[in-house]
Amino acid sequence: MRTMRWARTAVRLVLLVIMALAALLAPPPPSWLPAAGDDGTAPAVGRAWPVGVRPRVLRGWEPPATVYGRGHRGVDLAAAPGTPVRTVAAGRVSFAGRVAGRGVVSVELAGTGDPPLRTTMEPVRASVAKGDEVAASEAIGTVEPAGSHCTAPCVHWGLLRADTYLNPLTLLPPWLLHRPSRLLPVLGGAAPG
């Protein structure tokens, strides 16, 4: 009887050590995830990624030190040419056209203040026009085969309030940003007795 209690205690201790090591050795969150206290935050009004289900972030938001300084004023999402591009939240198309040879679509997001938040995506072949009302997750175009500044096919997703760039990933709630947790089975359950 004493041996069984000791064995159960030992199994529980081993499991506790394994779980603690797993937590300590887990990889850090990706650098593109919004950091706590990030200056460039926006309300999490998004309901979907602009492309795909959970696209790979090729380059994250890197705010410039000054208004005209170097930086990356958006995020680059892996997306093959022809991939549907969707709105992250409901709003109104404020621009759909070409800028410097690239297709660009901008959407003012409903209910995000005055001035409203505005997302921009490029290179996109627009299927919407200026003034169109769009629902969350509605297709607004497709990824163009040329015009991307990425080394791999991508969509550049930007976010602005007036002339201030913000981190577009902060539009997405945590359940869209993070991979789902995996529950592991508990080994060596307690025996009756």
C-alpha positions as MATLAB code, in Angstrom:
seq = 'MRTMRWARTAVRLVLLVIMALAALLAPPPPSWLPAAGDDGTAPAVGRAWPVGVRPRVLRGWEPPATVYGRGHRGVDLAAAPGTPVRTVAAGRVSFAGRVAGRGVVSVELAGTGDPPLRTTMEPVRASVAKGDEVAASEAIGTVEPAGSHCTAPCVHWGLLRADTYLNPLTLLPPWLLHRPSRLLPVLGGAAPG';
ca = [
       0.000    0.000    0.000;
       2.808    2.358    0.910;
       4.634    1.451   -2.312;
       1.552    2.363   -4.413;
       1.246    5.773   -2.738;
       4.922    6.442   -3.306;
       4.612    5.394   -6.974;
       1.613    7.722   -7.512;
       3.482   10.579   -5.844;
       6.549    9.911   -7.992;
       4.467    9.852  -11.196;
       2.799   13.154  -10.254;
       6.174   14.726   -9.484;
       7.611   13.563  -12.815;
       4.569   14.984  -14.646;
       4.939   18.278  -12.813;
       8.625   18.488  -13.769;
       7.790   17.654  -17.423;
       5.093   20.350  -17.574;
       7.401   22.922  -15.986;
      10.185   22.089  -18.464;
       7.747   22.283  -21.390;
       6.657   25.754  -20.272;
      10.246   26.931  -19.817;
      11.471   25.496  -23.118;
       8.501   26.637  -25.233;
       9.565   28.894  -28.078;
       8.973   32.619  -27.574;
       6.038   34.181  -29.407;
       6.793   35.256  -32.971;
       8.290   38.727  -33.303;
       5.365   39.881  -35.455;
       2.823   39.464  -32.633;
       1.725   42.770  -31.093;
       3.665   43.449  -27.902;
       1.982   44.462  -24.666;
       1.985   48.222  -24.364;
       2.622   48.553  -28.120;
       2.132   52.222  -29.129;
       0.489   51.323  -32.418;
      -2.585   49.602  -31.039;
      -6.130   49.669  -32.350;
      -9.340   48.068  -31.075;
      -9.599   44.362  -31.927;
     -12.554   44.759  -34.312;
     -11.253   42.268  -36.895;
     -13.131   39.054  -37.593;
     -10.804   37.475  -40.172;
      -7.331   37.672  -41.650;
      -7.157   39.615  -44.940;
      -5.838   36.511  -46.751;
      -6.188   32.847  -45.864;
      -6.991   31.442  -42.447;
      -3.690   32.048  -40.670;
      -1.226   33.357  -43.233;
       2.480   33.378  -42.592;
       3.717   36.823  -41.617;
       6.728   37.491  -43.835;
       7.571   40.827  -42.215;
       6.023   42.425  -39.157;
       5.206   46.014  -38.258;
       8.317   48.078  -37.517;
       7.274   51.614  -36.570;
       9.690   54.341  -37.616;
      11.500   56.331  -34.934;
      10.358   59.570  -36.613;
       7.521   60.448  -38.989;
       9.809   60.230  -42.027;
      12.179   57.601  -40.631;
      12.896   54.093  -41.836;
      10.472   51.393  -40.835;
       7.790   49.048  -42.074;
       4.375   50.666  -41.822;
       2.313   47.494  -42.052;
       2.727   43.733  -42.201;
       3.446   41.485  -45.167;
       1.294   38.356  -45.374;
       2.233   35.408  -47.598;
      -0.368   35.098  -50.358;
      -0.151   33.613  -53.835;
      -1.361   35.593  -56.843;
      -5.102   35.145  -57.297;
      -5.736   34.611  -53.568;
      -8.943   36.342  -52.436;
      -8.326   39.441  -50.296;
     -10.975   40.125  -47.633;
     -11.903   42.928  -45.288;
     -11.019   42.277  -41.645;
     -14.076   44.206  -40.401;
     -17.148   45.944  -41.809;
     -16.727   49.375  -43.378;
     -16.789   51.492  -46.520;
     -14.293   51.404  -49.391;
     -12.496   54.762  -49.362;
     -10.151   53.993  -52.286;
      -9.856   51.317  -54.960;
      -7.353   52.016  -57.701;
      -3.709   52.147  -58.666;
      -0.888   53.894  -56.822;
       2.620   53.766  -58.313;
       1.533   50.908  -60.590;
       0.110   48.778  -57.768;
      -3.518   47.961  -57.080;
      -4.548   49.356  -53.689;
      -7.787   48.997  -51.729;
      -8.500   51.071  -48.599;
     -11.439   50.479  -46.271;
     -12.625   52.826  -43.499;
     -13.711   50.568  -40.643;
     -17.171   51.211  -39.213;
     -17.513   52.264  -35.578;
     -13.809   52.953  -34.986;
     -13.969   56.628  -34.028;
     -13.375   59.974  -35.670;
     -11.359   59.868  -37.783;
     -12.085   56.189  -38.462;
      -9.419   53.531  -38.764;
      -8.480   52.785  -42.371;
      -6.898   49.575  -43.655;
      -4.924   49.439  -46.897;
      -3.941   46.386  -48.907;
      -1.678   46.020  -51.919;
      -1.083   44.691  -54.549;
      -4.778   43.923  -55.006;
      -6.919   43.706  -58.141;
     -10.050   45.343  -56.723;
     -13.524   43.858  -57.129;
     -15.058   46.808  -55.234;
     -15.333   50.533  -55.929;
     -14.997   53.674  -53.823;
     -18.093   54.114  -51.657;
     -19.057   50.415  -51.523;
     -20.197   49.164  -48.117;
     -18.410   45.921  -47.189;
     -19.073   43.335  -44.498;
     -16.441   41.658  -42.336;
     -14.657   38.909  -44.312;
     -16.117   40.097  -47.619;
     -13.887   39.646  -50.672;
     -12.660   42.983  -52.026;
     -10.303   41.657  -54.706;
      -7.487   39.228  -55.411;
      -3.726   39.337  -54.989;
      -2.092   40.689  -58.155;
       0.726   38.655  -59.720;
       3.133   41.621  -59.749;
       3.801   44.757  -57.762;
       4.663   43.322  -54.375;
       7.696   44.649  -52.503;
       8.225   41.243  -50.855;
      10.757   38.638  -51.970;
       7.907   36.057  -52.011;
       4.314   36.670  -53.155;
       2.531   38.686  -50.472;
      -0.047   41.283  -49.532;
       1.067   44.376  -47.638;
      -1.578   45.212  -45.013;
      -1.479   48.665  -43.457;
      -3.570   50.494  -40.858;
      -3.939   54.234  -40.324;
      -5.882   56.659  -38.182;
      -5.729   59.957  -40.109;
      -1.997   60.114  -41.067;
      -0.716   57.940  -38.207;
       0.307   54.385  -39.014;
      -0.681   51.690  -36.513;
       0.021   47.976  -36.198;
      -2.710   46.199  -38.229;
      -2.273   42.987  -36.237;
      -3.834   44.737  -33.233;
      -7.138   44.694  -35.147;
      -7.252   40.926  -34.704;
      -8.459   39.391  -31.436;
      -6.100   36.935  -29.682;
      -8.055   33.880  -30.853;
      -7.166   34.787  -34.458;
      -3.522   35.642  -33.740;
      -2.464   32.645  -31.671;
      -2.379   29.027  -32.590;
      -4.878   26.983  -30.567;
      -3.574   25.273  -27.439;
      -3.096   21.545  -27.528;
      -4.141   19.541  -24.518;
      -1.858   16.659  -23.664;
      -3.134   13.460  -22.075;
      -2.454   12.952  -18.385;
      -0.403    9.791  -17.853;
      -0.517    7.542  -14.818;
      -3.934    8.464  -13.451;
      -4.578    7.733   -9.788;
      -5.727    4.208   -9.067;
      -8.732    3.718   -6.792;
      -7.835    2.702   -3.356;
];
